[in-house]
Amino acid sequence: MTNVAILLPAYNEEVAIASMILLSSKYANEVIVIDDGSTDRTKEVSELAGATVLSHKINKGKGVALKTGFEYAKNFDIIVTIDADGQHNPSEIPLLIKPIEDGVADLVNGSRYINNQDTSTPKYRRIGQTVLDTATNVASGVKLTDSQSGFRAFSSKCFNCFNFNPEGFGIESDMLIEASNNNLIIKEVPITVRYDVNTTTANPVIQGVSVLLRVLELMRFNRPLYFYGISGAIITFFGILIYLSINATSLAGNLYLNAVGIFVILMGIVLILSGVLTDYLNRFKH
């Protein structure tokens, strides 16, 4: 029989946490709440609902909370992570576990957007989500539709693959990129999400930018050809545009302005060549 652990990273989730524990417990051998420095009654409510509670004295971020949970649950066959705020539906847990039990996946990502089925996501969030999905897909080399999903299932093959570096936002993208780097099989299954519950109070723009910067940082190391190549191509394009614009005006004879255009073009070309060289060295190393 498959031993399943459910991880619920939680920060001030006393309102929703009990129902998430009780509903999740139907599909798991143990439900584990990582109380990440909550100042409300998250810990007390979780214990009353029958969960194992691992507590941080101060808020350390979701990445560290998941690290604590994975270390505790390392002897289980499957770990399922699910957000504690009530957005996800625990009755869908078997959908995420099945591909692992069938041996066709190592990591299963719950997606709101397979076949464009979710139409309730606010538009501004969907635009930001699309940017993050694209960046994560390029950095990981895997095509996914919901890179920021917190509802996932992991086989035991995954447990030693993650560094859990980000203390704040970006852990979802990190895990996908690290799983891909370790040649794990990643699948997606459709899930539903509620938006009528209290979710994170973090500014979505700041959160999105933070995640994007983290993904770009990982892309620089994992997909240098894309990172430097795209950056270099954009800079080269603007350099050519500057040079042509100058030479199409009365400033055409200004050596200093022409030098600026040529410098920008050369900087772009250097970036492109850096990407090609770094990508070659990475391939040679592996």
Coordinates of C-alpha atoms in Angstrom, one line a residue:
M1 CA 0.0 0.0 0.0
T2 CA 1.2 3.5 -0.9
N3 CA 2.1 5.7 2.0
V4 CA 1.0 9.2 1.4
A5 CA 1.8 12.4 3.3
I6 CA 0.0 15.7 2.8
L7 CA 2.0 18.9 3.5
L8 CA 0.1 22.1 4.3
P9 CA 2.4 25.1 4.6
A10 CA 0.5 27.6 6.7
Y11 CA 0.8 31.2 7.8
N12 CA -2.1 32.6 9.8
E13 CA -4.6 30.2 8.3
E14 CA -6.8 29.5 11.4
V15 CA -10.0 30.1 9.4
A16 CA -9.5 27.5 6.7
I17 CA -6.9 25.1 8.1
A18 CA -9.2 22.7 10.0
S19 CA -11.4 21.9 7.0
M20 CA -8.3 21.4 4.8
I21 CA -6.9 18.9 7.3
L22 CA -10.1 17.0 7.7
L23 CA -10.8 16.8 4.0
S24 CA -7.2 15.9 3.1
S25 CA -6.9 13.2 5.8
K26 CA -9.3 10.9 3.8
Y27 CA -6.5 10.4 1.2
A28 CA -3.4 10.3 3.4
N29 CA -1.6 8.3 6.1
E30 CA -0.6 11.6 7.7
V31 CA -1.4 15.2 7.3
I32 CA 1.4 17.6 8.3
V33 CA 0.9 21.3 8.9
I34 CA 4.1 23.4 8.8
D35 CA 3.1 26.4 10.9
D36 CA 5.4 29.1 9.5
G37 CA 5.5 31.5 12.5
S38 CA 1.8 32.2 12.6
T39 CA 0.6 34.8 15.1
D40 CA -3.0 33.4 15.1
R41 CA -4.4 30.1 16.3
T42 CA -3.2 28.0 13.3
K43 CA -1.1 25.7 15.5
E44 CA -3.9 25.0 18.0
V45 CA -6.6 24.5 15.4
S46 CA -4.4 22.2 13.4
E47 CA -3.6 20.0 16.4
L48 CA -7.3 19.8 17.3
A49 CA -8.1 18.8 13.8
G50 CA -5.7 15.9 14.1
A51 CA -2.7 17.1 12.1
T52 CA 1.0 16.7 12.9
V53 CA 2.3 20.2 13.4
L54 CA 5.8 21.4 12.7
S55 CA 6.4 24.9 13.9
H56 CA 8.8 27.7 13.0
K57 CA 9.2 30.4 15.7
I58 CA 9.3 33.1 13.0
N59 CA 7.9 33.3 9.5
K60 CA 10.6 32.0 7.2
G61 CA 8.8 31.7 3.9
K62 CA 7.2 28.9 1.9
G63 CA 10.5 27.5 0.6
V64 CA 11.8 26.9 4.1
A65 CA 8.4 25.6 5.2
L66 CA 8.4 23.0 2.5
K67 CA 11.9 22.0 3.3
T68 CA 10.9 21.3 6.9
G69 CA 7.9 19.3 5.6
F70 CA 9.9 17.3 3.1
E71 CA 12.6 16.4 5.7
Y72 CA 9.9 15.2 8.1
A73 CA 8.1 13.1 5.4
K74 CA 11.1 11.7 3.6
N75 CA 10.2 8.1 4.4
F76 CA 6.8 8.3 2.7
D77 CA 6.2 7.0 -0.9
I78 CA 4.4 10.1 -2.1
I79 CA 4.2 13.7 -0.8
V80 CA 1.3 16.0 -1.7
T81 CA 1.6 19.7 -1.2
I82 CA -1.6 21.8 -1.0
D83 CA -2.2 25.4 -0.1
A84 CA -3.8 25.8 3.4
D85 CA -6.0 28.8 2.4
G86 CA -8.9 26.7 1.0
Q87 CA -8.4 27.5 -2.6
H88 CA -7.7 23.9 -3.6
N89 CA -10.1 21.0 -3.4
P90 CA -8.7 18.1 -1.3
S91 CA -11.1 15.6 -3.1
E92 CA -8.8 16.0 -6.2
I93 CA -5.8 14.6 -4.4
P94 CA -6.3 11.1 -5.9
L95 CA -6.1 12.7 -9.4
L96 CA -2.5 13.9 -8.6
I97 CA -1.5 10.7 -6.9
K98 CA -2.6 8.3 -9.7
P99 CA 0.0 9.1 -12.4
I100 CA 2.8 8.4 -9.8
E101 CA 1.1 5.1 -8.7
D102 CA 0.8 4.2 -12.3
G103 CA 4.5 4.8 -12.8
V104 CA 4.1 7.4 -15.5
A105 CA 5.2 10.5 -13.5
D106 CA 7.6 11.5 -10.8
L107 CA 6.1 14.9 -10.2
V108 CA 2.4 15.8 -10.9
N109 CA 1.4 19.5 -11.2
G110 CA -2.2 20.5 -10.6
S111 CA -3.1 23.0 -13.3
R112 CA -6.0 25.5 -13.5
Y113 CA -5.4 26.2 -17.1
I114 CA -5.3 22.9 -19.0
N115 CA -7.4 23.3 -22.1
N116 CA -8.1 26.9 -21.0
Q117 CA -10.8 25.5 -18.6
D118 CA -10.3 28.2 -15.9
T119 CA -12.1 31.4 -16.8
S120 CA -12.4 32.8 -13.2
T121 CA -8.8 34.0 -12.7
P122 CA -8.7 37.8 -12.6
K123 CA -7.3 39.1 -15.9
Y124 CA -4.4 41.0 -14.4
R125 CA -3.3 37.8 -12.6
R126 CA -3.6 35.7 -15.7
I127 CA -1.4 38.1 -17.6
G128 CA 1.3 37.9 -14.9
Q129 CA 0.8 34.1 -14.7
T130 CA 1.4 33.7 -18.4
V131 CA 4.7 35.7 -18.2
L132 CA 5.8 33.5 -15.3
D133 CA 4.7 30.3 -17.1
T134 CA 6.7 31.2 -20.2
A135 CA 9.8 32.1 -18.2
T136 CA 9.6 28.9 -16.1
N137 CA 9.0 26.8 -19.2
V138 CA 12.1 28.3 -20.9
A139 CA 14.2 27.9 -17.8
S140 CA 13.1 24.3 -17.2
G141 CA 12.7 23.0 -20.7
V142 CA 9.3 21.6 -19.8
K143 CA 6.0 22.9 -21.2
L144 CA 3.5 23.5 -18.3
T145 CA 0.4 25.6 -18.1
D146 CA 0.4 26.5 -14.4
S147 CA 3.9 26.9 -13.1
Q148 CA 2.8 28.6 -9.9
S149 CA 0.5 25.9 -8.6
G150 CA 0.9 25.0 -5.0
F151 CA -1.1 21.7 -5.5
R152 CA 1.3 19.0 -6.4
A153 CA 2.3 15.4 -5.8
F154 CA 5.9 14.1 -5.6
S155 CA 7.2 10.6 -5.8
S156 CA 10.1 9.6 -3.5
K157 CA 12.5 10.1 -6.5
C158 CA 11.9 13.9 -6.0
F159 CA 12.8 14.1 -2.4
N160 CA 16.5 14.7 -2.7
C161 CA 16.3 16.9 -5.8
F162 CA 15.2 20.2 -4.3
N163 CA 17.4 22.9 -2.7
F164 CA 14.5 24.9 -1.3
N165 CA 16.5 28.1 -1.7
P166 CA 13.9 30.9 -1.9
E167 CA 12.8 32.0 1.5
G168 CA 10.0 34.0 -0.1
F169 CA 8.3 33.7 -3.5
G170 CA 9.6 31.5 -6.4
I171 CA 9.7 28.1 -4.8
E172 CA 7.1 26.7 -7.2
S173 CA 9.2 27.5 -10.3
D174 CA 12.4 26.4 -8.5
M175 CA 11.0 22.9 -7.9
L176 CA 9.9 22.5 -11.5
I177 CA 13.3 23.6 -12.8
E178 CA 15.2 21.4 -10.3
A179 CA 13.0 18.4 -11.2
S180 CA 13.7 18.9 -14.9
N181 CA 17.4 19.2 -14.3
N182 CA 17.3 15.8 -12.5
N183 CA 15.5 14.2 -15.5
L184 CA 12.3 13.6 -13.6
I185 CA 9.0 13.0 -15.5
I186 CA 6.6 15.9 -14.9
K187 CA 2.9 15.6 -15.8
E188 CA 0.0 17.9 -15.3
V189 CA -3.6 17.1 -14.3
P190 CA -6.6 19.5 -14.2
I191 CA -7.7 20.9 -10.9
T192 CA -10.2 23.5 -9.8
V193 CA -9.5 26.6 -7.7
R194 CA -11.7 28.9 -5.6
Y195 CA -11.1 32.7 -5.6
D196 CA -13.8 33.5 -3.0
V197 CA -11.5 32.7 0.0
N198 CA -8.9 34.8 1.8
T199 CA -5.5 34.3 0.1
T200 CA -2.1 35.9 0.4
T201 CA -2.0 39.5 1.4
A202 CA 1.2 40.1 -0.6
N203 CA 1.1 42.6 -3.4
P204 CA 0.6 40.5 -6.6
V205 CA 2.8 42.8 -8.7
I206 CA 5.7 42.6 -6.2
Q207 CA 5.2 38.9 -5.8
G208 CA 5.1 38.4 -9.6
V209 CA 8.3 40.5 -10.2
S210 CA 10.1 38.6 -7.3
V211 CA 9.2 35.2 -8.9
L212 CA 10.2 36.4 -12.4
L213 CA 13.6 37.7 -11.2
R214 CA 14.2 34.3 -9.5
V215 CA 13.3 32.4 -12.6
L216 CA 15.6 34.6 -14.7
E217 CA 18.4 34.0 -12.3
L218 CA 17.9 30.2 -12.7
M219 CA 17.6 30.6 -16.5
R220 CA 21.0 32.3 -16.6
F221 CA 22.6 29.1 -15.2
N222 CA 20.3 26.4 -16.7
R223 CA 19.4 27.9 -20.1
P224 CA 22.2 30.4 -20.9
L225 CA 21.6 30.4 -24.6
Y226 CA 18.1 31.6 -24.1
F227 CA 19.0 34.1 -21.3
Y228 CA 22.0 35.7 -23.0
G229 CA 20.7 35.1 -26.6
I230 CA 17.4 36.8 -26.2
S231 CA 18.9 39.6 -24.2
G232 CA 21.7 40.1 -26.7
A233 CA 19.2 40.0 -29.7
I234 CA 17.1 42.7 -28.1
I235 CA 20.1 44.9 -27.3
T236 CA 21.5 44.4 -30.8
F237 CA 18.2 45.3 -32.4
F238 CA 18.0 48.6 -30.4
G239 CA 21.6 49.3 -31.2
I240 CA 20.9 48.9 -34.9
L241 CA 17.8 51.1 -34.5
I242 CA 19.9 53.8 -32.7
Y243 CA 22.6 53.7 -35.4
L244 CA 20.1 53.9 -38.3
S245 CA 18.1 56.6 -36.6
I246 CA 21.2 58.8 -36.1
N247 CA 22.3 58.3 -39.7
A248 CA 18.9 59.2 -41.0
T249 CA 19.1 62.7 -39.4
S250 CA 21.3 65.7 -39.5
L251 CA 23.3 64.1 -36.7
A252 CA 24.8 61.5 -39.1
G253 CA 28.3 62.9 -38.9
N254 CA 28.4 63.0 -35.1
L255 CA 31.1 60.5 -34.3
Y256 CA 30.2 60.2 -30.6
L257 CA 26.5 59.4 -31.3
N258 CA 27.6 56.8 -34.0
A259 CA 29.9 55.3 -31.4
V260 CA 27.0 54.9 -29.0
G261 CA 25.0 52.9 -31.6
I262 CA 28.0 50.8 -32.5
F263 CA 28.8 50.1 -28.8
V264 CA 25.2 49.0 -28.1
I265 CA 25.4 46.6 -31.1
L266 CA 28.7 45.2 -30.0
M267 CA 27.4 44.7 -26.5
G268 CA 24.4 42.7 -27.9
I269 CA 26.7 40.6 -30.0
V270 CA 29.0 39.8 -27.0
L271 CA 25.9 38.7 -25.0
I272 CA 24.8 36.4 -27.8
L273 CA 28.3 34.9 -28.1
S274 CA 28.4 34.5 -24.3
G275 CA 25.2 32.5 -24.4
V276 CA 26.5 30.2 -27.1
L277 CA 29.8 29.7 -25.3
T278 CA 28.2 29.1 -21.9
D279 CA 25.6 26.7 -23.4
Y280 CA 28.4 24.7 -25.1
L281 CA 30.4 24.5 -21.9
N282 CA 27.3 23.3 -20.0
R283 CA 26.6 20.6 -22.5
F284 CA 30.3 19.6 -22.5
K285 CA 30.2 19.4 -18.7
H286 CA 27.2 17.1 -18.7

